[in-house]
Coordinates of N, CA and C in Angstrom, one line a residue:
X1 N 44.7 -46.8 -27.5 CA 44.4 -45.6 -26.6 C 45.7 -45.0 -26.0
X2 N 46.8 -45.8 -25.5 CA 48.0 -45.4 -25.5 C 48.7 -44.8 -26.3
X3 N 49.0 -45.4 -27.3 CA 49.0 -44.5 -28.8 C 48.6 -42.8 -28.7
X4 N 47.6 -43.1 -29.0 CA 46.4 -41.7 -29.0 C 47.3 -40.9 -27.9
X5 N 47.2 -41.2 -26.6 CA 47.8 -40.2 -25.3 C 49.0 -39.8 -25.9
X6 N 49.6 -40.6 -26.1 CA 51.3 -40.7 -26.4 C 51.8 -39.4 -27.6
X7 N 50.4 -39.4 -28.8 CA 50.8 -38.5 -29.4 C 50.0 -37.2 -28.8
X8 N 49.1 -36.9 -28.1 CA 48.8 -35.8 -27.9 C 49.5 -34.9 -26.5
X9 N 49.8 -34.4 -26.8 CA 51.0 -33.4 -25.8 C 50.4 -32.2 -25.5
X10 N 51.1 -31.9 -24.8 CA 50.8 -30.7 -24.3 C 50.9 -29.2 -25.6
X11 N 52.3 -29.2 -26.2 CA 52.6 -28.6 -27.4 C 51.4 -28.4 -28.1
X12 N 51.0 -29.8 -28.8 CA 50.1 -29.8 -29.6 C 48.7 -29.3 -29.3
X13 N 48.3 -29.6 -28.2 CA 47.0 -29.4 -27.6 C 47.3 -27.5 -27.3
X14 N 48.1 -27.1 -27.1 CA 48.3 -25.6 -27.4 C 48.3 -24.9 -28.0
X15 N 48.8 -25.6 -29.1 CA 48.6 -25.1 -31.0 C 47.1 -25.3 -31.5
X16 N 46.7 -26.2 -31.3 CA 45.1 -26.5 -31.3 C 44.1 -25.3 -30.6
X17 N 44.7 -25.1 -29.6 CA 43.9 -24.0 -28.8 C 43.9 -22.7 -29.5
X18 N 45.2 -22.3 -29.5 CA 45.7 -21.1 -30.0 C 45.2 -21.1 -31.3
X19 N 45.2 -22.0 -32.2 CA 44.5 -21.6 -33.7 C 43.2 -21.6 -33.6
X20 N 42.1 -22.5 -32.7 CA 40.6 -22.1 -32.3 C 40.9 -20.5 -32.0
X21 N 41.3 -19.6 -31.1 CA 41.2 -18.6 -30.9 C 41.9 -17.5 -31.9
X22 N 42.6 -17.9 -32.7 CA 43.1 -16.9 -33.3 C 41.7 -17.5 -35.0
X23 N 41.1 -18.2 -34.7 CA 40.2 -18.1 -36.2 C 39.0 -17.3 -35.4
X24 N 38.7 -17.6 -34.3 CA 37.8 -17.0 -33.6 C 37.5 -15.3 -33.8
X25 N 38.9 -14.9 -33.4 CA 38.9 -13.3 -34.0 C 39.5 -12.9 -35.2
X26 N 39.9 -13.7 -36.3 CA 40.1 -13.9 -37.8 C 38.5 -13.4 -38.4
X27 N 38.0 -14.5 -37.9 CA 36.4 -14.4 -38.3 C 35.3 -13.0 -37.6
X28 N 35.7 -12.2 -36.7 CA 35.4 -11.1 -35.9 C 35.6 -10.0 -36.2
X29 N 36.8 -10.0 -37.4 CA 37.1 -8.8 -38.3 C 36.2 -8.0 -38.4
X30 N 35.4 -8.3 -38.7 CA 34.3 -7.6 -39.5 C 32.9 -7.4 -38.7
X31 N 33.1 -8.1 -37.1 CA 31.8 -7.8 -36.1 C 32.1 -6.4 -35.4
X32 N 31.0 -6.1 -34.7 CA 30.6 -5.2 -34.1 C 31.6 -4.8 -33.2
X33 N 31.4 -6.6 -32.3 CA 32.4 -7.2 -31.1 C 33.5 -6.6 -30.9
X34 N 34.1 -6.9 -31.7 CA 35.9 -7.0 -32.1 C 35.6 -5.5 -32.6
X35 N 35.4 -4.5 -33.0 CA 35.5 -3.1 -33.3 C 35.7 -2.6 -31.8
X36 N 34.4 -3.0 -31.2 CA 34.3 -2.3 -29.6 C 35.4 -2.9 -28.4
X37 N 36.5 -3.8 -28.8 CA 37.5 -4.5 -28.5 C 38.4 -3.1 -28.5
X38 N 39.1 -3.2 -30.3 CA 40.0 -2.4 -30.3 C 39.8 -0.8 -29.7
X39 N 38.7 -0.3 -30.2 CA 38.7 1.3 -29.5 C 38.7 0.8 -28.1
X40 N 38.5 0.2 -27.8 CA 38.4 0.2 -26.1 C 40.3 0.0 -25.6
X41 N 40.7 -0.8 -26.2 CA 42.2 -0.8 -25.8 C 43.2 0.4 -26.5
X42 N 42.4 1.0 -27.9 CA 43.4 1.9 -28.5 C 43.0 3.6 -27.5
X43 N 42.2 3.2 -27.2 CA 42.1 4.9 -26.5 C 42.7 4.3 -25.3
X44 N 42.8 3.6 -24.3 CA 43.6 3.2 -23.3 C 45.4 3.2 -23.4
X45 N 45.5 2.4 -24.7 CA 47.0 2.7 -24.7 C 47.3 4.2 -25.0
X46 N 46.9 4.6 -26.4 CA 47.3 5.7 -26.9 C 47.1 6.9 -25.5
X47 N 46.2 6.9 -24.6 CA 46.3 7.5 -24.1 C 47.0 7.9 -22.5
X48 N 48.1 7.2 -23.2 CA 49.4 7.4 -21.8 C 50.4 8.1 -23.2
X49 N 50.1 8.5 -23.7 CA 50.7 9.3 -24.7 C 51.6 10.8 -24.2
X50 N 53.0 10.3 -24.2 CA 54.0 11.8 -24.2 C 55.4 11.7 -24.7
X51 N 56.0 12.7 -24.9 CA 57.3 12.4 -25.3 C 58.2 11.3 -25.1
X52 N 57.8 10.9 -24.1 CA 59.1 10.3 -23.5 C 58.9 8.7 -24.1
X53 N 57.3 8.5 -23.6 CA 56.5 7.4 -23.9 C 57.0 7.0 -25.3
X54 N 56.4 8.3 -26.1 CA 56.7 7.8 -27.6 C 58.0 7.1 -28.4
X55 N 59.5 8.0 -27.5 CA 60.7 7.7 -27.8 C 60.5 6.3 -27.1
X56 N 60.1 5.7 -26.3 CA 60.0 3.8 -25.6 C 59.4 3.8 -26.7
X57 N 58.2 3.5 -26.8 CA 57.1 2.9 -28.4 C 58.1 2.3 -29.2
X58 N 58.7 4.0 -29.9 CA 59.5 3.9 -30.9 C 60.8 2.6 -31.1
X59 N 61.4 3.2 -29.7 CA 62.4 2.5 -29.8 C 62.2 0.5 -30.0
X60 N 60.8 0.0 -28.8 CA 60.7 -1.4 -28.7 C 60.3 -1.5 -31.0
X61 N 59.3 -1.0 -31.3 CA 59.0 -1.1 -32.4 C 60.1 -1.4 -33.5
X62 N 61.1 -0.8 -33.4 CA 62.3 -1.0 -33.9 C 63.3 -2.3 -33.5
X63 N 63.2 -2.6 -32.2 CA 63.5 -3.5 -32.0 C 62.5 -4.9 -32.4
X64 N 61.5 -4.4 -32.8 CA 60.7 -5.7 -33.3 C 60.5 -5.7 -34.9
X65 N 61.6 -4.6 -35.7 CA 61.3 -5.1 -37.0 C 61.9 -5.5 -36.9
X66 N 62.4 -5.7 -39.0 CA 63.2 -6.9 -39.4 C 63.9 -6.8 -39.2
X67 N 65.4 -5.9 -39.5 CA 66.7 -6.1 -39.6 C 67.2 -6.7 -37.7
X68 N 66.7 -5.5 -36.5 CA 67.0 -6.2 -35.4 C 66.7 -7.5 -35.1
X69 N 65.4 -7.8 -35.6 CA 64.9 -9.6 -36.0 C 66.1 -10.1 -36.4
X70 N 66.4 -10.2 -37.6 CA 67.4 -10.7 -38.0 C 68.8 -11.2 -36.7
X71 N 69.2 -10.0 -36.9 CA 70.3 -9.7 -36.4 C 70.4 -10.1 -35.0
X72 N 69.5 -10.2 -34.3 CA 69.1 -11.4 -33.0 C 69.1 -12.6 -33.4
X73 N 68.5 -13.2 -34.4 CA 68.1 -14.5 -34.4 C 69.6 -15.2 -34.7
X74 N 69.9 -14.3 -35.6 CA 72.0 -14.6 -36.4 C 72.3 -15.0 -34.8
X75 N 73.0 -13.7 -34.2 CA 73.6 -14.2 -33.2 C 73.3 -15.0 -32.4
X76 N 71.8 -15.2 -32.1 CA 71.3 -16.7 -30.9 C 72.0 -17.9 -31.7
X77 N 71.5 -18.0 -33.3 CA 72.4 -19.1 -33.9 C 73.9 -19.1 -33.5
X78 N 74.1 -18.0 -34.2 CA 75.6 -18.1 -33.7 C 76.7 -18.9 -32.4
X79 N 75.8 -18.6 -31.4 CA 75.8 -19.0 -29.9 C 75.5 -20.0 -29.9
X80 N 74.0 -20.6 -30.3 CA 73.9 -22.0 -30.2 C 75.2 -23.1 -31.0
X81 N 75.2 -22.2 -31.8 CA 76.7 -23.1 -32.9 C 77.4 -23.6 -32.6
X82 N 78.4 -22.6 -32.1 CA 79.3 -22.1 -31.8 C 79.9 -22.4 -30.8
X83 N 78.8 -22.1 -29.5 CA 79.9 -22.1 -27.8 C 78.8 -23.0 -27.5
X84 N 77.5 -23.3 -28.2 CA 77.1 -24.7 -27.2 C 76.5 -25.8 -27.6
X85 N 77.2 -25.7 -29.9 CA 77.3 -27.2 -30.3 C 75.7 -27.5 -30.4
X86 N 74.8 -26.7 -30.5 CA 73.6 -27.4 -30.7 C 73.3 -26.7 -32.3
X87 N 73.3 -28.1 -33.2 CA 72.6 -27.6 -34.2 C 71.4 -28.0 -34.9
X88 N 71.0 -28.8 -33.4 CA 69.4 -29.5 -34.0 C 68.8 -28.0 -33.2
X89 N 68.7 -27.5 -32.3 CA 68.4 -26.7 -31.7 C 68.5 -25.4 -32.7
X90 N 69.8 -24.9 -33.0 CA 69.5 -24.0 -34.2 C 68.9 -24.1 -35.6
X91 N 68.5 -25.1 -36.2 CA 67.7 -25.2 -37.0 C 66.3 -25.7 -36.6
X92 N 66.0 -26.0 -35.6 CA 64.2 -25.4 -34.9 C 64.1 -24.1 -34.4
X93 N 65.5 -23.3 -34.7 CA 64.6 -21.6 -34.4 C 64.9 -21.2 -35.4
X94 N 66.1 -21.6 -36.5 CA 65.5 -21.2 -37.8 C 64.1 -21.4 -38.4
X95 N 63.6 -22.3 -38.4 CA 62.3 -23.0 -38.8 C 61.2 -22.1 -38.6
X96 N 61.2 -22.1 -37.0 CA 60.4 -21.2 -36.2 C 60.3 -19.9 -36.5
X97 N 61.0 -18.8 -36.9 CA 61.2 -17.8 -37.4 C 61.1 -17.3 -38.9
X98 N 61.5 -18.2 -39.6 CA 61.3 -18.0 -41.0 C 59.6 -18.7 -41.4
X99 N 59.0 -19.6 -40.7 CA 57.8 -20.2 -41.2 C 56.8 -19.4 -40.1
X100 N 57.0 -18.6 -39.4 CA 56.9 -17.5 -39.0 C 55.9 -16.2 -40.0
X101 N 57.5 -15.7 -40.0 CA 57.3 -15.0 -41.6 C 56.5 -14.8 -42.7
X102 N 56.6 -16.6 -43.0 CA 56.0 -17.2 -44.3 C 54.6 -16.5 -43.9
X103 N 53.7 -17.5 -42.8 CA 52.6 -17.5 -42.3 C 52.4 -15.9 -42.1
X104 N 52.6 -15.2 -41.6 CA 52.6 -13.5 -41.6 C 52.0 -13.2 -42.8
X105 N 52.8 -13.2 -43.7 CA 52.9 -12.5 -45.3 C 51.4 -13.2 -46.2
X106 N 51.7 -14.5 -45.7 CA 50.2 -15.4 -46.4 C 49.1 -15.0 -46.1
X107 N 49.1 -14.3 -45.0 CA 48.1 -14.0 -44.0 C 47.4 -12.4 -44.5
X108 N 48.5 -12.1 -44.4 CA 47.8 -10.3 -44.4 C 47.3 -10.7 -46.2
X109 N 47.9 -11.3 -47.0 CA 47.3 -11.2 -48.2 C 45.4 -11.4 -48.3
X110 N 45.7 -12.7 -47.4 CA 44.2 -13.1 -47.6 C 43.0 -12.6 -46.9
X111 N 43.8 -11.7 -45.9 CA 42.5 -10.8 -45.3 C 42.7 -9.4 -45.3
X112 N 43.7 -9.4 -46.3 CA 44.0 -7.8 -46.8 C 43.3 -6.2 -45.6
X113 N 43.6 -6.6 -44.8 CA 43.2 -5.8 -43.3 C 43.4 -4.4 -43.4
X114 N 43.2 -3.2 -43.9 CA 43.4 -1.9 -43.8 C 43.8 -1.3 -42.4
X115 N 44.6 -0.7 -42.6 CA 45.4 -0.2 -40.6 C 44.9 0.9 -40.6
X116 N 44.8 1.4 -39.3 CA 44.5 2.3 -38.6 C 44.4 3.4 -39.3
X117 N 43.8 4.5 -39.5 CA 43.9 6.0 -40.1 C 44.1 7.0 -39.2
X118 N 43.4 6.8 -37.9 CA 43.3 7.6 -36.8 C 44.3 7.8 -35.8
X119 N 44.9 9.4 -35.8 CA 45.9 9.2 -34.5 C 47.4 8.1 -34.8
X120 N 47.7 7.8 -36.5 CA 49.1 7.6 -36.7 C 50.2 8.2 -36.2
X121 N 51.3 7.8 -35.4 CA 52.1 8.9 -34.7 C 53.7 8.4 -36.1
X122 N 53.5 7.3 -36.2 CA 54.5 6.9 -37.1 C 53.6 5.9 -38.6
X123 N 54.5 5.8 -40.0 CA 53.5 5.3 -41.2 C 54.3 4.4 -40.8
X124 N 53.3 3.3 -41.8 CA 53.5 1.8 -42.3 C 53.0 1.1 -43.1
X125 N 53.7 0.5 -43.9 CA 52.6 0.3 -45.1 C 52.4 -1.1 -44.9
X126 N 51.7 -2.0 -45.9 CA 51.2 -3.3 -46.1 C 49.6 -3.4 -45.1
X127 N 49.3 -4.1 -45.4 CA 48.3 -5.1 -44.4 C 48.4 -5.0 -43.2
X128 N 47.3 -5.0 -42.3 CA 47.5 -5.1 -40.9 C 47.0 -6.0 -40.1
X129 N 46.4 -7.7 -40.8 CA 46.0 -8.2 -39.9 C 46.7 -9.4 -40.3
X130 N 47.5 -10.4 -39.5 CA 47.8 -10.1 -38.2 C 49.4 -9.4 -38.2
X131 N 49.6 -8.9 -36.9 CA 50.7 -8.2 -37.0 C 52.3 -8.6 -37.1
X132 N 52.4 -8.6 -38.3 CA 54.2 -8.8 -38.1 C 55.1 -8.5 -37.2
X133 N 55.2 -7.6 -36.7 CA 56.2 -7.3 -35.5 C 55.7 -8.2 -34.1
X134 N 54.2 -8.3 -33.6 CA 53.9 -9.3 -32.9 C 54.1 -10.6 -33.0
X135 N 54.0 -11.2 -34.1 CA 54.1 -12.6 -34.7 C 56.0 -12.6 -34.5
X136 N 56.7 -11.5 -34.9 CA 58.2 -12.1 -34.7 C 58.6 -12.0 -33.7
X137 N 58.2 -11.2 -32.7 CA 58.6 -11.0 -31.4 C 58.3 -12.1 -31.0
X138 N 56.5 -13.1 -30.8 CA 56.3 -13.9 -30.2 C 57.4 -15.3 -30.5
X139 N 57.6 -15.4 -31.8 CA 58.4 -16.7 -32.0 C 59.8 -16.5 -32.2
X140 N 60.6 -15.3 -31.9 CA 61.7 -15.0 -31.6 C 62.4 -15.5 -30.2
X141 N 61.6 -14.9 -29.5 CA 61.7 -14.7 -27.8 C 60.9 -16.0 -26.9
X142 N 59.9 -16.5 -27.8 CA 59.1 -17.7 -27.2 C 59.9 -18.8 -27.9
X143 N 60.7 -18.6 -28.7 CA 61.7 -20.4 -29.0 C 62.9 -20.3 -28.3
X144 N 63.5 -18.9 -28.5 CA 64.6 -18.7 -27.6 C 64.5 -19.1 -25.8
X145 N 63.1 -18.2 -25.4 CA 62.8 -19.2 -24.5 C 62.7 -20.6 -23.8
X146 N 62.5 -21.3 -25.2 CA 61.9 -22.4 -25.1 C 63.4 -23.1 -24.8
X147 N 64.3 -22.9 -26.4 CA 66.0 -23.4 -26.0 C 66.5 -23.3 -24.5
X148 N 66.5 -21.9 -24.0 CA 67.8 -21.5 -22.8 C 67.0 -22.1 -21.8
X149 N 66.0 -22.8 -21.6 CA 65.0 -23.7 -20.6 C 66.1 -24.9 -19.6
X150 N 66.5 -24.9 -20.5 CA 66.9 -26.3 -20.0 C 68.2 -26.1 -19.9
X151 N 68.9 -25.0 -19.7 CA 70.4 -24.4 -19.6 C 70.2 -23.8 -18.5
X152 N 69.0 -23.4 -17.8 CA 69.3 -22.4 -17.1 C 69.3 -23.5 -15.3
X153 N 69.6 -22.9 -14.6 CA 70.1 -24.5 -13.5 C 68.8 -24.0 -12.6
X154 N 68.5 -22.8 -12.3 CA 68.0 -22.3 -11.4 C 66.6 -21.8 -11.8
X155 N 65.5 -22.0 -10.5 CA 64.3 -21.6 -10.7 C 63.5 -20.4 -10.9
X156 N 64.5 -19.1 -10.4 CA 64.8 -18.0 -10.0 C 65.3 -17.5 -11.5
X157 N 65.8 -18.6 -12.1 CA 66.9 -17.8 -13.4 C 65.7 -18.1 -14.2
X158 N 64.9 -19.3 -14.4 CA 63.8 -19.6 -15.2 C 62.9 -18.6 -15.1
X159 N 62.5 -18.2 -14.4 CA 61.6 -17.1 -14.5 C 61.6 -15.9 -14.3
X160 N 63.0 -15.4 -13.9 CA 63.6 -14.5 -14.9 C 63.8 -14.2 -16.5
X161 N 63.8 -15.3 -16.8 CA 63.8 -15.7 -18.9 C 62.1 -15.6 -19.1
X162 N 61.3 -16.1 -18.4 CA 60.1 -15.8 -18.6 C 59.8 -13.9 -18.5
X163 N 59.5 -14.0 -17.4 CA 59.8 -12.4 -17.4 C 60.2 -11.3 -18.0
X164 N 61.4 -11.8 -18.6 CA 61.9 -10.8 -19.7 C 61.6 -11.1 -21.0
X165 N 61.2 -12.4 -21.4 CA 60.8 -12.5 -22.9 C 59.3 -12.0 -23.0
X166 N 58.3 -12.6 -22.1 CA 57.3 -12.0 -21.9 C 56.8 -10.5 -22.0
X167 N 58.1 -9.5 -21.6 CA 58.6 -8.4 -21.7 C 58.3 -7.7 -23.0
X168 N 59.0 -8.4 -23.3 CA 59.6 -8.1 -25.0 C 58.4 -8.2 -25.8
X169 N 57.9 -9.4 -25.7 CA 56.8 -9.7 -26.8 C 55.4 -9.1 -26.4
X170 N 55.2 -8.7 -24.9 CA 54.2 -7.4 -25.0 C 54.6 -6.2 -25.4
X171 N 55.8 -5.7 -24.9 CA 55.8 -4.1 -24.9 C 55.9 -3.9 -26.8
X172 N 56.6 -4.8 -27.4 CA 56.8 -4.8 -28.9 C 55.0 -4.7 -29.6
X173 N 54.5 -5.5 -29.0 CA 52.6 -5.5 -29.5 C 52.0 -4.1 -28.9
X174 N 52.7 -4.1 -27.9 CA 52.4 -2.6 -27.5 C 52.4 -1.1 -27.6
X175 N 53.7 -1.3 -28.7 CA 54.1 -0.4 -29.6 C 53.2 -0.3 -30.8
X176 N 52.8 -1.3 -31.2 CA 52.3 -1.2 -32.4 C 50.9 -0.3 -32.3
X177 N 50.2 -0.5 -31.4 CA 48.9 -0.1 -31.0 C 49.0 1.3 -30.6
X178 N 50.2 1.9 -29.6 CA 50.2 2.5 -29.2 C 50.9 4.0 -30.7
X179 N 51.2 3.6 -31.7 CA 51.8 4.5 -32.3 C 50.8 4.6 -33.8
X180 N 50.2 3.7 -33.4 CA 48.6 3.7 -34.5 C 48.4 3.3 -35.7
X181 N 49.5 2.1 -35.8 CA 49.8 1.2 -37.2 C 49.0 0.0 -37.0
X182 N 48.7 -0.8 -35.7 CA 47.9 -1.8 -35.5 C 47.0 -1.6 -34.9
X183 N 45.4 -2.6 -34.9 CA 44.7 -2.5 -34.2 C 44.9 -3.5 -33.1
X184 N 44.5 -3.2 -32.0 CA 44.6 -4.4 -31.1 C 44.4 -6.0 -31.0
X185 N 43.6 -6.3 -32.0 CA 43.0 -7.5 -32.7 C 43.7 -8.2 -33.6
X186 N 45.0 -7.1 -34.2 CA 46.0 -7.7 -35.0 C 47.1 -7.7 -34.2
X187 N 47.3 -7.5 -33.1 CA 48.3 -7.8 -32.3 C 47.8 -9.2 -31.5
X188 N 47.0 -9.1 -31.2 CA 46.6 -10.7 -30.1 C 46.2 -11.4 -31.3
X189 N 45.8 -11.0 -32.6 CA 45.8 -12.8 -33.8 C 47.1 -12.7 -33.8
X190 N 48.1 -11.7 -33.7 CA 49.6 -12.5 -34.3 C 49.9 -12.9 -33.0
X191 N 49.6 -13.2 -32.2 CA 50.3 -13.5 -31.0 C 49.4 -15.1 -31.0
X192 N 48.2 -15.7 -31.2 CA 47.7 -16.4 -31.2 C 48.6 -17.3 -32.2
X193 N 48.5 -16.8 -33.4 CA 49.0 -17.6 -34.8 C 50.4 -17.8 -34.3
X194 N 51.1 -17.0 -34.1 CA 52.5 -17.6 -33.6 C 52.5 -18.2 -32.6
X195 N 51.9 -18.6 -31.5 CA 51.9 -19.5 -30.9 C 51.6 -20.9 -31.1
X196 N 50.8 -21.0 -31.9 CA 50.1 -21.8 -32.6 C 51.5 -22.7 -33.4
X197 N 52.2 -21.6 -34.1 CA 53.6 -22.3 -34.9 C 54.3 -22.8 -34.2
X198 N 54.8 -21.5 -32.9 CA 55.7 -22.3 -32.5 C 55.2 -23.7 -31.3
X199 N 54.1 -23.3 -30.8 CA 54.0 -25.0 -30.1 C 54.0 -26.6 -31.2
X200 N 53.9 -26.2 -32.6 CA 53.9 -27.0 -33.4 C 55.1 -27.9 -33.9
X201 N 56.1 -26.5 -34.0 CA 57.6 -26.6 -34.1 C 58.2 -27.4 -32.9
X202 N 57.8 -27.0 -31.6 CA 58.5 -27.8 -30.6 C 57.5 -29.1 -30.4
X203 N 56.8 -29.6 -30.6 CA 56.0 -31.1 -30.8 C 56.6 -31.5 -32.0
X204 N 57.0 -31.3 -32.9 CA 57.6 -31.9 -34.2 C 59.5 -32.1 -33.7
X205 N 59.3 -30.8 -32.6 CA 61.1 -30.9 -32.5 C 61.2 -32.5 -31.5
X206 N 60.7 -31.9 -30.2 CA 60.8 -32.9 -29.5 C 60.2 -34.6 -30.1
X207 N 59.6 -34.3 -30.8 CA 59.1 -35.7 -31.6 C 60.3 -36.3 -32.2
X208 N 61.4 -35.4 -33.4 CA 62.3 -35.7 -33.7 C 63.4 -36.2 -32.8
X209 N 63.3 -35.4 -31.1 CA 64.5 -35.8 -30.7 C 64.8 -37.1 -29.7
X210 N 63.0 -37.5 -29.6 CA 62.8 -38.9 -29.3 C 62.7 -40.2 -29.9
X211 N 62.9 -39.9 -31.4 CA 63.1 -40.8 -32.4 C 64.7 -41.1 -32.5
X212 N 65.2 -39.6 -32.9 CA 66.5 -39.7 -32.6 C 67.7 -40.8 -31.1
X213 N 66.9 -40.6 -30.1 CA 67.1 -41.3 -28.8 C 66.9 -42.4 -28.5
X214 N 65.8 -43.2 -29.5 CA 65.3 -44.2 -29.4 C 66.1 -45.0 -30.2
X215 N 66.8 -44.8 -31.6 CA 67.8 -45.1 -32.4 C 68.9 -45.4 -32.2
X216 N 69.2 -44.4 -31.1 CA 70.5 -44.4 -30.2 C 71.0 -45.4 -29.2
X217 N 69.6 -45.8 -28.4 CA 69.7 -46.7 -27.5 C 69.7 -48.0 -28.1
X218 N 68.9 -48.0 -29.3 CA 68.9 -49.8 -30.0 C 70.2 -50.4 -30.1
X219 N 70.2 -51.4 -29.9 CA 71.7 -52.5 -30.2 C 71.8 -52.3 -31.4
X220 N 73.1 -52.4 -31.4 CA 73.9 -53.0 -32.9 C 73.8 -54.4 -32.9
X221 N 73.5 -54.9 -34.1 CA 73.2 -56.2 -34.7 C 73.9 -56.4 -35.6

């Protein structure tokens, strides 16, 4: 029975959650339910609709494809490398990000999701369920989160990091909906599914780095 506790964590029990709910509306594709979901939040968003709005949309949207993806994730590596010597840490947000990805791409194949027709302000092509730009934002900014946790000294500074990554990975899902490439249902499954990853990734990490510790402390014989 100690056993049992010992492996179930909090991580894990979150990933468990998050995949009940993201098959939940996986499987709602195609209900009544989940239709009267999205028009209800896409006439809401879309309708704070103006110039100004659109250039914000635009711009988070951009910051939530690939190349900016990229090109954030490089330099957080970089940083972790580099000035703070962690490279078990950069290879769980490699992991995190690229199996990410993987899961994204696998995804939209098998439920081949058709996007929005109505009220597009910008195109996009492929599949739309669940959303790629949501799914990278969530495990971009929720592992980087997860790293600078324990760097940061102050309580005030912690939830500031919350705050602002929280930021990021709504207004980015928020773009999507609001510029008429995603439906709202494919923004909250990619937000579910990537959570789902990355609380997996950090139960596998921290698993790793209590094995590691445990090895450490044993005597030499």
């Amino acid at each position: 029975m100690q056993n049992f506790k010992k492996n179930i964590s909090i991580p894990l029990l979150a990933a468990a959650l998050s995949l009940v709910v993201f098959a939940i509306i996986a499987l709602s594709i195609s209900d009544n339910q989940i239709h009267r979901f999205d028009d209800i939040l896409i006439t809401w968003i879309q309708g704070m609709e103006s110039p100004g709005m659109t250039r914000w949309m635009e711009l988070f949207t951009w910051i939530g494809s690939g190349l900016p993806v990229v090109a954030i994730t490089l330099i957080s590596m970089i940083v972790l490398y580099v000035f703070l010597g962690h490279r078990r840490e950069l290879l769980f947000l490699g992991c995190v990000i690229a199996g990410s990805a993987i899961l994204n791409t696998l995804l939209k194949l098998v439920f081949q999701r058709a996007r929005p027709t109505i009220h597009r302000i910008i195109e996009a092509t492929g599949y739309s369920f669940p959303s790629g730009h949501s799914m990278a934002a969530f495990s971009l900014y929720g592992g980087l989160a997860f790293l600078i946790w324990k760097h940061v000294p102050t309580t005030a500074g912690r939830i500031a990091m919350i705050i602002v990554s929280a930021a990021f990975i709504l207004t980015i899902g928020m773009s999507r909906i609001y510029l008429g490439v995603h439906y709202p249902s494919d923004v909250v499954g990619g937000y579910f599914l990537s959570g789902c990853w990355l609380a997996t990734c950090i139960w596998f990490y921290q698993r790793y780095l209590e094995r590691i510790s445990l090895l450490q402390s044993k005597p030499l014989t």
